[in-house]
Amino acid sequence: MARPLTIEDIRAHLLQIQIPDSDFNVKLASLMLKDGMEVSRGNLLKLLSMLEGADKGLNTQEAAILLAMKGIDSPKALQILSQFFADNPQMAAQMAALQEGLAGLNSALGASQGLLNPQLLSQLTALISQFDESLRSLNDKYPEGLTSTVRGLKALLEGAQQQAAVADSAEASVLQAKLSQATSQLNSVINNLIAQGILSQKSREEVNYLYQQVPNAAAKAAGNVEIVVKREGSGQESTIDQDNTQVVLSLQTMNLGKMVCSIYVKGKRVYVIFVFNTKDYGDEAREIIAREFANLQKKLAEKDFVVSGYQVKVDPAMCAVRPYLIPLFPGLGAQLKKIDLEA
């Protein structure tokens, strides 16, 4: 069995490929190894170029590695994705805050007669009402074209800000504050949607998956279900193979804290791994899942699937969606072989 690589091994390799063995370069190379990226001179130079002038923190390094593996070289994408990793934004919470912000803006618009062009005011009021209806329907259906709708609303708000800035009154000040708040909230939503789009880009096999946040209708408070689905193959022609894939669901439960459900699919057979972040939650979950397992089998059988089995694990490190994005499903095929889906 080969011995584990040491820091000295990495330093020696950096010197061999003519890369300075600085502490930062060694840490970056170590991270590349962890994330399954070849530590070559070309890859390191590409990453160092992407990171030039940017924050050198762990989130930015991981974002740069992911972008490089996806074939994306964009400072703006790096900024958005690294911020996404740092903030872990939740779309449902952002939408709830935006909904509240738009309600306040609507009230301010009602008191701003004469401050805005009547046509702009009419357009803005109508679009806010339409957008509010879209937000209320998120629990039932994730709306298509959400990004373009958000961008359109933001453009109108920016136009209204310019007009309101001309007036000097208490009403204008209130309107400016509400417009600024709503614009900031829209920017946060836009960046979240862009990050989801970046993560979902078709690319090389190791990082080729669909990622999406959708509101969790079963949650008491605003919460998401984060979904990761592995694509088969690489490049633009790759698709989700419904007969051989892994689906990861990450959500906050009402009584058992955070849970990640990793579902392996092979043909019509399914194997499920439930991951929790504390022993108490894991112990309680084992009892609940054992009690409800027959019901799960029955429901999936109605869709022609057979549940081969399941595991309940306690693993704080893996009880989040991020480890499934980075290092990005290491050895999916090997994992599938270890699980007897044919039993």
mmCIF file of C-alpha atoms in Angstrom:
data_model
loop_
_atom_site.group_PDB
_atom_site.id
_atom_site.type_symbol
_atom_site.label_atom_id
_atom_site.label_comp_id
_atom_site.label_asym_id
_atom_site.label_seq_id
_atom_site.Cartn_x
_atom_site.Cartn_y
_atom_site.Cartn_z
ATOM 1 C CA MET A 1 0.000 0.000 0.000
ATOM 2 C CA ALA A 2 1.387 3.403 -0.989
ATOM 3 C CA ARG A 3 2.196 5.716 1.904
ATOM 4 C CA PRO A 4 0.212 8.972 2.230
ATOM 5 C CA LEU A 5 1.694 12.054 0.627
ATOM 6 C CA THR A 6 3.424 14.460 2.990
ATOM 7 C CA ILE A 7 3.956 18.216 2.797
ATOM 8 C CA GLU A 8 7.560 17.531 1.848
ATOM 9 C CA ASP A 9 6.385 15.368 -1.048
ATOM 10 C CA ILE A 10 4.244 18.235 -2.301
ATOM 11 C CA ARG A 11 7.111 20.734 -1.939
ATOM 12 C CA ALA A 12 9.396 18.419 -3.895
ATOM 13 C CA HIS A 13 6.776 18.053 -6.625
ATOM 14 C CA LEU A 14 6.321 21.833 -6.881
ATOM 15 C CA LEU A 15 10.060 22.289 -7.352
ATOM 16 C CA GLN A 16 10.052 19.541 -9.965
ATOM 17 C CA ILE A 17 7.400 21.326 -12.031
ATOM 18 C CA GLN A 18 9.109 24.701 -11.461
ATOM 19 C CA ILE A 19 6.519 26.230 -9.122
ATOM 20 C CA PRO A 20 7.830 28.107 -6.037
ATOM 21 C CA ASP A 21 7.227 26.005 -2.910
ATOM 22 C CA SER A 22 5.700 28.836 -0.882
ATOM 23 C CA ASP A 23 3.337 27.985 1.964
ATOM 24 C CA PHE A 24 0.381 29.241 -0.089
ATOM 25 C CA ASN A 25 1.321 27.173 -3.135
ATOM 26 C CA VAL A 26 1.726 24.071 -0.965
ATOM 27 C CA LYS A 27 -1.733 24.619 0.590
ATOM 28 C CA LEU A 28 -3.254 25.208 -2.846
ATOM 29 C CA ALA A 29 -1.641 22.046 -4.222
ATOM 30 C CA SER A 30 -2.895 20.075 -1.205
ATOM 31 C CA LEU A 31 -6.395 21.371 -1.833
ATOM 32 C CA MET A 32 -6.126 20.400 -5.509
ATOM 33 C CA LEU A 33 -5.221 16.858 -4.485
ATOM 34 C CA LYS A 34 -8.149 16.694 -2.083
ATOM 35 C CA ASP A 35 -10.536 17.935 -4.746
ATOM 36 C CA GLY A 36 -9.247 15.529 -7.380
ATOM 37 C CA MET A 37 -7.455 18.034 -9.610
ATOM 38 C CA GLU A 38 -4.103 17.121 -11.126
ATOM 39 C CA VAL A 39 -1.240 19.105 -9.573
ATOM 40 C CA SER A 40 0.400 20.057 -12.851
ATOM 41 C CA ARG A 41 2.304 23.201 -13.732
ATOM 42 C CA GLY A 42 -0.437 24.240 -16.164
ATOM 43 C CA ASN A 43 -3.216 23.782 -13.608
ATOM 44 C CA LEU A 44 -1.324 25.618 -10.875
ATOM 45 C CA LEU A 45 -0.475 28.564 -13.127
ATOM 46 C CA LYS A 46 -4.121 28.769 -14.197
ATOM 47 C CA LEU A 47 -5.297 28.833 -10.577
ATOM 48 C CA LEU A 48 -2.667 31.350 -9.491
ATOM 49 C CA SER A 49 -3.697 33.599 -12.385
ATOM 50 C CA MET A 50 -7.380 33.337 -11.380
ATOM 51 C CA LEU A 51 -6.528 34.120 -7.756
ATOM 52 C CA GLU A 52 -4.344 37.137 -8.575
ATOM 53 C CA GLY A 53 -5.824 40.194 -6.888
ATOM 54 C CA ALA A 54 -8.563 38.119 -5.221
ATOM 55 C CA ASP A 55 -9.051 37.078 -1.632
ATOM 56 C CA LYS A 56 -6.842 34.034 -1.010
ATOM 57 C CA GLY A 57 -9.104 32.378 1.561
ATOM 58 C CA LEU A 58 -10.237 28.768 1.446
ATOM 59 C CA ASN A 59 -13.606 29.607 -0.106
ATOM 60 C CA THR A 60 -11.946 31.483 -2.961
ATOM 61 C CA GLN A 61 -9.394 28.708 -3.535
ATOM 62 C CA GLU A 62 -12.124 26.056 -3.700
ATOM 63 C CA ALA A 63 -14.205 28.256 -5.994
ATOM 64 C CA ALA A 64 -11.186 28.723 -8.292
ATOM 65 C CA ILE A 65 -10.523 24.962 -8.404
ATOM 66 C CA LEU A 66 -14.155 24.231 -9.197
ATOM 67 C CA LEU A 67 -14.269 26.890 -11.930
ATOM 68 C CA ALA A 68 -11.026 25.587 -13.450
ATOM 69 C CA MET A 69 -12.402 22.042 -13.501
ATOM 70 C CA LYS A 70 -15.535 23.373 -15.194
ATOM 71 C CA GLY A 71 -13.470 25.296 -17.749
ATOM 72 C CA ILE A 72 -14.670 28.720 -16.559
ATOM 73 C CA ASP A 73 -12.185 31.595 -16.301
ATOM 74 C CA SER A 74 -14.065 34.642 -15.047
ATOM 75 C CA PRO A 75 -13.140 36.991 -12.169
ATOM 76 C CA LYS A 76 -16.841 37.814 -11.687
ATOM 77 C CA ALA A 77 -17.760 34.119 -11.492
ATOM 78 C CA LEU A 78 -14.945 33.591 -8.987
ATOM 79 C CA GLN A 79 -16.218 36.460 -6.820
ATOM 80 C CA ILE A 80 -19.836 35.247 -6.897
ATOM 81 C CA LEU A 81 -19.004 31.583 -6.261
ATOM 82 C CA SER A 82 -16.525 32.256 -3.460
ATOM 83 C CA GLN A 83 -19.099 34.525 -1.777
ATOM 84 C CA PHE A 84 -21.701 31.797 -2.220
ATOM 85 C CA PHE A 85 -19.406 29.287 -0.456
ATOM 86 C CA ALA A 86 -18.644 31.812 2.299
ATOM 87 C CA ASP A 87 -22.241 32.906 2.990
ATOM 88 C CA ASN A 88 -24.097 29.651 2.265
ATOM 89 C CA PRO A 89 -27.115 31.727 1.155
ATOM 90 C CA GLN A 90 -30.517 30.073 1.422
ATOM 91 C CA MET A 91 -32.893 30.973 -1.400
ATOM 92 C CA ALA A 92 -36.025 30.460 0.698
ATOM 93 C CA ALA A 93 -34.806 32.884 3.394
ATOM 94 C CA GLN A 94 -33.737 35.384 0.730
ATOM 95 C CA MET A 95 -37.151 35.171 -0.918
ATOM 96 C CA ALA A 96 -38.930 35.662 2.418
ATOM 97 C CA ALA A 97 -36.827 38.778 3.139
ATOM 98 C CA LEU A 98 -37.424 40.075 -0.394
ATOM 99 C CA GLN A 99 -41.158 39.544 -0.047
ATOM 100 C CA GLU A 100 -41.143 41.601 3.151
ATOM 101 C CA GLY A 101 -38.979 44.275 1.509
ATOM 102 C CA LEU A 102 -41.306 44.551 -1.491
ATOM 103 C CA ALA A 103 -44.317 44.938 0.815
ATOM 104 C CA GLY A 104 -42.585 47.893 2.491
ATOM 105 C CA LEU A 105 -41.674 49.327 -0.909
ATOM 106 C CA ASN A 106 -45.284 49.038 -2.074
ATOM 107 C CA SER A 107 -46.416 51.112 0.907
ATOM 108 C CA ALA A 108 -43.758 53.732 0.154
ATOM 109 C CA LEU A 109 -44.838 53.847 -3.492
ATOM 110 C CA GLY A 110 -48.417 54.501 -2.396
ATOM 111 C CA ALA A 111 -47.223 57.566 -0.494
ATOM 112 C CA SER A 112 -44.960 58.809 -3.289
ATOM 113 C CA GLN A 113 -47.502 60.307 -5.666
ATOM 114 C CA GLY A 114 -45.768 62.887 -7.846
ATOM 115 C CA LEU A 115 -42.250 61.658 -7.066
ATOM 116 C CA LEU A 116 -42.108 59.187 -9.937
ATOM 117 C CA ASN A 117 -43.163 59.199 -13.558
ATOM 118 C CA PRO A 118 -46.775 57.835 -13.577
ATOM 119 C CA GLN A 119 -45.930 55.244 -16.247
ATOM 120 C CA LEU A 120 -42.905 53.997 -14.287
ATOM 121 C CA LEU A 121 -44.935 53.927 -11.074
ATOM 122 C CA SER A 122 -47.641 51.876 -12.801
ATOM 123 C CA GLN A 123 -45.104 49.423 -14.248
ATOM 124 C CA LEU A 124 -43.331 49.077 -10.928
ATOM 125 C CA THR A 125 -46.522 48.493 -8.934
ATOM 126 C CA ALA A 126 -47.747 45.896 -11.432
ATOM 127 C CA LEU A 127 -44.420 44.043 -11.531
ATOM 128 C CA ILE A 128 -44.118 43.984 -7.725
ATOM 129 C CA SER A 129 -47.621 42.532 -7.499
ATOM 130 C CA GLN A 130 -46.814 39.934 -10.171
ATOM 131 C CA PHE A 131 -43.509 39.076 -8.492
ATOM 132 C CA ASP A 132 -45.191 38.774 -5.096
ATOM 133 C CA GLU A 133 -47.603 36.214 -6.565
ATOM 134 C CA SER A 134 -44.631 34.285 -7.975
ATOM 135 C CA LEU A 135 -42.976 34.233 -4.545
ATOM 136 C CA ARG A 136 -46.161 32.946 -2.910
ATOM 137 C CA SER A 137 -46.311 30.087 -5.417
ATOM 138 C CA LEU A 138 -42.713 28.949 -4.800
ATOM 139 C CA ASN A 139 -43.856 26.232 -2.406
ATOM 140 C CA ASP A 140 -45.972 24.691 -5.155
ATOM 141 C CA LYS A 141 -43.804 25.141 -8.222
ATOM 142 C CA TYR A 142 -40.332 26.566 -8.692
ATOM 143 C CA PRO A 143 -40.945 29.274 -11.308
ATOM 144 C CA GLU A 144 -39.098 29.166 -14.590
ATOM 145 C CA GLY A 145 -37.349 32.302 -15.736
ATOM 146 C CA LEU A 146 -36.882 33.566 -12.184
ATOM 147 C CA THR A 147 -33.516 35.142 -13.008
ATOM 148 C CA SER A 148 -34.886 37.273 -15.864
ATOM 149 C CA THR A 149 -37.865 38.358 -13.732
ATOM 150 C CA VAL A 150 -35.575 39.417 -10.882
ATOM 151 C CA ARG A 151 -33.298 41.305 -13.284
ATOM 152 C CA GLY A 152 -36.289 43.100 -14.829
ATOM 153 C CA LEU A 153 -37.563 44.199 -11.433
ATOM 154 C CA LYS A 154 -34.096 45.361 -10.406
ATOM 155 C CA ALA A 155 -33.788 47.483 -13.581
ATOM 156 C CA LEU A 156 -37.098 49.207 -12.801
ATOM 157 C CA LEU A 157 -36.059 49.854 -9.201
ATOM 158 C CA GLU A 158 -32.789 51.436 -10.348
ATOM 159 C CA GLY A 159 -34.745 53.709 -12.702
ATOM 160 C CA ALA A 160 -37.069 54.689 -9.860
ATOM 161 C CA GLN A 161 -34.075 55.451 -7.606
ATOM 162 C CA GLN A 162 -32.726 57.918 -10.155
ATOM 163 C CA GLN A 163 -36.076 59.728 -10.346
ATOM 164 C CA ALA A 164 -36.641 59.758 -6.577
ATOM 165 C CA ALA A 165 -33.153 61.161 -6.008
ATOM 166 C CA VAL A 166 -34.238 64.438 -7.629
ATOM 167 C CA ALA A 167 -36.883 65.148 -4.966
ATOM 168 C CA ASP A 168 -36.039 66.493 -1.513
ATOM 169 C CA SER A 169 -38.741 65.485 0.957
ATOM 170 C CA ALA A 170 -39.434 63.051 3.760
ATOM 171 C CA GLU A 171 -41.468 60.872 1.370
ATOM 172 C CA ALA A 172 -38.593 60.815 -1.118
ATOM 173 C CA SER A 173 -36.122 59.790 1.603
ATOM 174 C CA VAL A 174 -38.366 56.918 2.717
ATOM 175 C CA LEU A 175 -38.850 55.817 -0.894
ATOM 176 C CA GLN A 176 -35.093 55.953 -1.554
ATOM 177 C CA ALA A 177 -34.407 53.804 1.515
ATOM 178 C CA LYS A 178 -37.018 51.218 0.509
ATOM 179 C CA LEU A 179 -35.779 51.156 -3.097
ATOM 180 C CA SER A 180 -32.172 50.715 -1.927
ATOM 181 C CA GLN A 181 -33.145 47.880 0.442
ATOM 182 C CA ALA A 182 -35.162 46.030 -2.221
ATOM 183 C CA THR A 183 -32.382 46.475 -4.807
ATOM 184 C CA SER A 184 -29.827 45.015 -2.395
ATOM 185 C CA GLN A 185 -32.118 42.044 -1.699
ATOM 186 C CA LEU A 186 -32.612 41.490 -5.431
ATOM 187 C CA ASN A 187 -28.822 41.546 -5.937
ATOM 188 C CA SER A 188 -28.456 38.797 -3.329
ATOM 189 C CA VAL A 189 -31.072 36.660 -5.061
ATOM 190 C CA ILE A 190 -29.459 37.253 -8.473
ATOM 191 C CA ASN A 191 -26.015 36.228 -7.181
ATOM 192 C CA ASN A 192 -27.495 33.094 -5.606
ATOM 193 C CA LEU A 193 -29.172 32.148 -8.904
ATOM 194 C CA ILE A 194 -25.955 32.841 -10.831
ATOM 195 C CA ALA A 195 -23.981 30.647 -8.402
ATOM 196 C CA GLN A 196 -26.519 27.847 -8.869
ATOM 197 C CA GLY A 197 -26.133 28.267 -12.620
ATOM 198 C CA ILE A 198 -22.335 28.080 -12.375
ATOM 199 C CA LEU A 199 -22.505 24.935 -10.242
ATOM 200 C CA SER A 200 -24.922 23.385 -12.765
ATOM 201 C CA GLN A 201 -22.759 24.085 -15.816
ATOM 202 C CA LYS A 202 -22.127 21.012 -17.961
ATOM 203 C CA SER A 203 -18.435 20.190 -17.789
ATOM 204 C CA ARG A 204 -15.935 17.405 -17.164
ATOM 205 C CA GLU A 205 -17.256 14.280 -15.503
ATOM 206 C CA GLU A 206 -15.936 14.935 -11.987
ATOM 207 C CA VAL A 207 -17.879 18.181 -11.666
ATOM 208 C CA ASN A 208 -20.820 17.531 -13.947
ATOM 209 C CA TYR A 209 -24.068 17.757 -11.997
ATOM 210 C CA LEU A 210 -27.252 19.747 -11.613
ATOM 211 C CA TYR A 211 -27.540 21.856 -8.453
ATOM 212 C CA GLN A 212 -30.657 23.680 -7.308
ATOM 213 C CA GLN A 213 -32.214 25.172 -4.197
ATOM 214 C CA VAL A 214 -35.992 24.881 -3.878
ATOM 215 C CA PRO A 215 -38.232 26.001 -1.001
ATOM 216 C CA ASN A 216 -39.066 23.276 1.527
ATOM 217 C CA ALA A 217 -42.854 23.313 1.813
ATOM 218 C CA ALA A 218 -42.727 21.085 4.919
ATOM 219 C CA ALA A 219 -40.512 23.449 6.917
ATOM 220 C CA LYS A 220 -42.065 25.674 9.581
ATOM 221 C CA ALA A 221 -39.641 28.508 8.872
ATOM 222 C CA ALA A 222 -38.290 29.521 5.471
ATOM 223 C CA GLY A 223 -36.010 26.674 4.451
ATOM 224 C CA ASN A 224 -34.539 25.022 1.372
ATOM 225 C CA VAL A 225 -34.116 21.608 -0.046
ATOM 226 C CA GLU A 226 -30.752 21.601 -1.801
ATOM 227 C CA ILE A 227 -30.622 19.087 -4.651
ATOM 228 C CA VAL A 228 -27.557 17.685 -6.416
ATOM 229 C CA VAL A 229 -27.962 15.249 -9.315
ATOM 230 C CA LYS A 230 -24.946 13.698 -11.055
ATOM 231 C CA ARG A 231 -24.828 13.772 -14.839
ATOM 232 C CA GLU A 232 -23.433 10.926 -16.908
ATOM 233 C CA GLY A 233 -20.347 11.618 -19.006
ATOM 234 C CA SER A 234 -18.887 15.043 -19.669
ATOM 235 C CA GLY A 235 -19.393 18.085 -21.860
ATOM 236 C CA GLN A 236 -22.470 19.574 -23.469
ATOM 237 C CA GLU A 237 -23.831 16.227 -24.632
ATOM 238 C CA SER A 238 -23.911 14.777 -21.102
ATOM 239 C CA THR A 239 -27.289 13.979 -19.555
ATOM 240 C CA ILE A 240 -28.702 12.663 -16.305
ATOM 241 C CA ASP A 241 -28.835 8.875 -16.592
ATOM 242 C CA GLN A 242 -31.921 7.961 -14.581
ATOM 243 C CA ASP A 243 -30.738 4.330 -14.414
ATOM 244 C CA ASN A 244 -27.306 5.048 -12.932
ATOM 245 C CA THR A 245 -26.846 8.160 -10.830
ATOM 246 C CA GLN A 246 -26.643 9.653 -7.362
ATOM 247 C CA VAL A 247 -29.128 12.176 -6.032
ATOM 248 C CA VAL A 248 -28.321 14.172 -2.889
ATOM 249 C CA LEU A 249 -30.974 16.019 -0.902
ATOM 250 C CA SER A 250 -29.919 18.357 1.911
ATOM 251 C CA LEU A 251 -32.569 19.859 4.169
ATOM 252 C CA GLN A 252 -33.326 21.110 7.664
ATOM 253 C CA THR A 253 -35.839 18.835 9.391
ATOM 254 C CA MET A 254 -38.255 19.994 12.096
ATOM 255 C CA ASN A 255 -37.185 17.506 14.786
ATOM 256 C CA LEU A 256 -33.891 15.925 13.687
ATOM 257 C CA GLY A 257 -31.814 18.932 12.656
ATOM 258 C CA LYS A 258 -29.917 18.939 9.385
ATOM 259 C CA MET A 259 -30.210 15.820 7.235
ATOM 260 C CA VAL A 260 -28.537 14.767 4.011
ATOM 261 C CA CYS A 261 -30.191 11.997 2.047
ATOM 262 C CA SER A 262 -27.859 10.384 -0.516
ATOM 263 C CA ILE A 263 -29.772 8.208 -2.974
ATOM 264 C CA TYR A 264 -27.946 5.764 -5.248
ATOM 265 C CA VAL A 265 -29.926 4.644 -8.280
ATOM 266 C CA LYS A 266 -29.016 1.676 -10.455
ATOM 267 C CA GLY A 267 -31.702 0.541 -12.846
ATOM 268 C CA LYS A 268 -34.894 0.301 -10.818
ATOM 269 C CA ARG A 269 -33.046 -0.383 -7.565
ATOM 270 C CA VAL A 270 -32.391 2.290 -4.969
ATOM 271 C CA TYR A 271 -30.105 2.442 -1.949
ATOM 272 C CA VAL A 272 -30.459 5.318 0.516
ATOM 273 C CA ILE A 273 -27.964 6.743 3.020
ATOM 274 C CA PHE A 274 -29.333 9.136 5.656
ATOM 275 C CA VAL A 275 -26.689 11.371 7.263
ATOM 276 C CA PHE A 276 -27.196 13.375 10.489
ATOM 277 C CA ASN A 277 -24.867 15.713 12.356
ATOM 278 C CA THR A 278 -25.267 14.475 15.950
ATOM 279 C CA LYS A 279 -25.520 11.045 17.622
ATOM 280 C CA ASP A 280 -28.819 11.907 19.314
ATOM 281 C CA TYR A 281 -30.441 12.814 16.006
ATOM 282 C CA GLY A 282 -28.938 9.730 14.372
ATOM 283 C CA ASP A 283 -30.229 7.408 17.094
ATOM 284 C CA GLU A 284 -33.710 8.882 16.926
ATOM 285 C CA ALA A 285 -33.651 8.783 13.116
ATOM 286 C CA ARG A 286 -32.763 5.067 13.123
ATOM 287 C CA GLU A 287 -35.916 4.296 15.087
ATOM 288 C CA ILE A 288 -38.120 6.502 12.905
ATOM 289 C CA ILE A 289 -36.692 5.269 9.601
ATOM 290 C CA ALA A 290 -36.903 1.608 10.674
ATOM 291 C CA ARG A 291 -40.545 2.191 11.599
ATOM 292 C CA GLU A 292 -41.343 3.971 8.322
ATOM 293 C CA PHE A 293 -39.140 1.925 5.983
ATOM 294 C CA ALA A 294 -41.975 -0.334 4.803
ATOM 295 C CA ASN A 295 -43.970 2.778 3.865
ATOM 296 C CA LEU A 296 -40.976 4.134 1.909
ATOM 297 C CA GLN A 297 -40.672 0.819 0.058
ATOM 298 C CA LYS A 298 -44.375 0.882 -0.760
ATOM 299 C CA LYS A 299 -44.302 4.448 -2.096
ATOM 300 C CA LEU A 300 -41.281 3.782 -4.311
ATOM 301 C CA ALA A 301 -42.784 0.476 -5.474
ATOM 302 C CA GLU A 302 -45.732 2.488 -6.802
ATOM 303 C CA LYS A 303 -43.196 4.167 -9.088
ATOM 304 C CA ASP A 304 -41.625 0.788 -10.030
ATOM 305 C CA PHE A 305 -38.545 1.198 -7.798
ATOM 306 C CA VAL A 306 -37.206 -1.383 -5.349
ATOM 307 C CA VAL A 307 -35.396 -0.167 -2.210
ATOM 308 C CA SER A 308 -32.430 -2.505 -1.768
ATOM 309 C CA GLY A 309 -31.588 -1.120 1.652
ATOM 310 C CA TYR A 310 -30.495 1.888 3.637
ATOM 311 C CA GLN A 311 -27.974 3.143 6.178
ATOM 312 C CA VAL A 312 -28.182 5.802 8.879
ATOM 313 C CA LYS A 313 -24.895 7.582 9.578
ATOM 314 C CA VAL A 314 -23.749 10.301 11.957
ATOM 315 C CA ASP A 315 -21.144 12.398 10.167
ATOM 316 C CA PRO A 316 -21.094 16.179 10.821
ATOM 317 C CA ALA A 317 -18.614 16.736 7.976
ATOM 318 C CA MET A 318 -20.874 15.099 5.388
ATOM 319 C CA CYS A 319 -24.145 16.459 6.805
ATOM 320 C CA ALA A 320 -24.159 19.350 4.322
ATOM 321 C CA VAL A 321 -24.383 19.660 0.571
ATOM 322 C CA ARG A 322 -20.985 21.318 0.085
ATOM 323 C CA PRO A 323 -18.863 18.131 0.416
ATOM 324 C CA TYR A 324 -20.872 16.697 -2.479
ATOM 325 C CA LEU A 325 -19.951 19.706 -4.606
ATOM 326 C CA ILE A 326 -16.307 19.807 -3.506
ATOM 327 C CA PRO A 327 -14.669 17.277 -3.852
ATOM 328 C CA LEU A 328 -17.557 16.545 -6.127
ATOM 329 C CA PHE A 329 -18.624 12.916 -5.996
ATOM 330 C CA PRO A 330 -15.175 11.295 -5.825
ATOM 331 C CA GLY A 331 -15.285 7.935 -7.580
ATOM 332 C CA LEU A 332 -19.038 7.668 -8.078
ATOM 333 C CA GLY A 333 -18.603 4.375 -9.912
ATOM 334 C CA ALA A 334 -16.479 2.947 -7.092
ATOM 335 C CA GLN A 335 -19.082 4.011 -4.537
ATOM 336 C CA LEU A 336 -21.841 2.322 -6.499
ATOM 337 C CA LYS A 337 -19.837 -0.928 -6.643
ATOM 338 C CA LYS A 338 -19.460 -0.927 -2.869
ATOM 339 C CA ILE A 339 -23.224 -0.832 -2.443
ATOM 340 C CA ASP A 340 -25.108 -3.994 -3.353
ATOM 341 C CA LEU A 341 -27.984 -2.606 -5.354
ATOM 342 C CA GLU A 342 -28.664 -5.948 -6.995
ATOM 343 C CA ALA A 343 -29.493 -7.805 -3.778
#
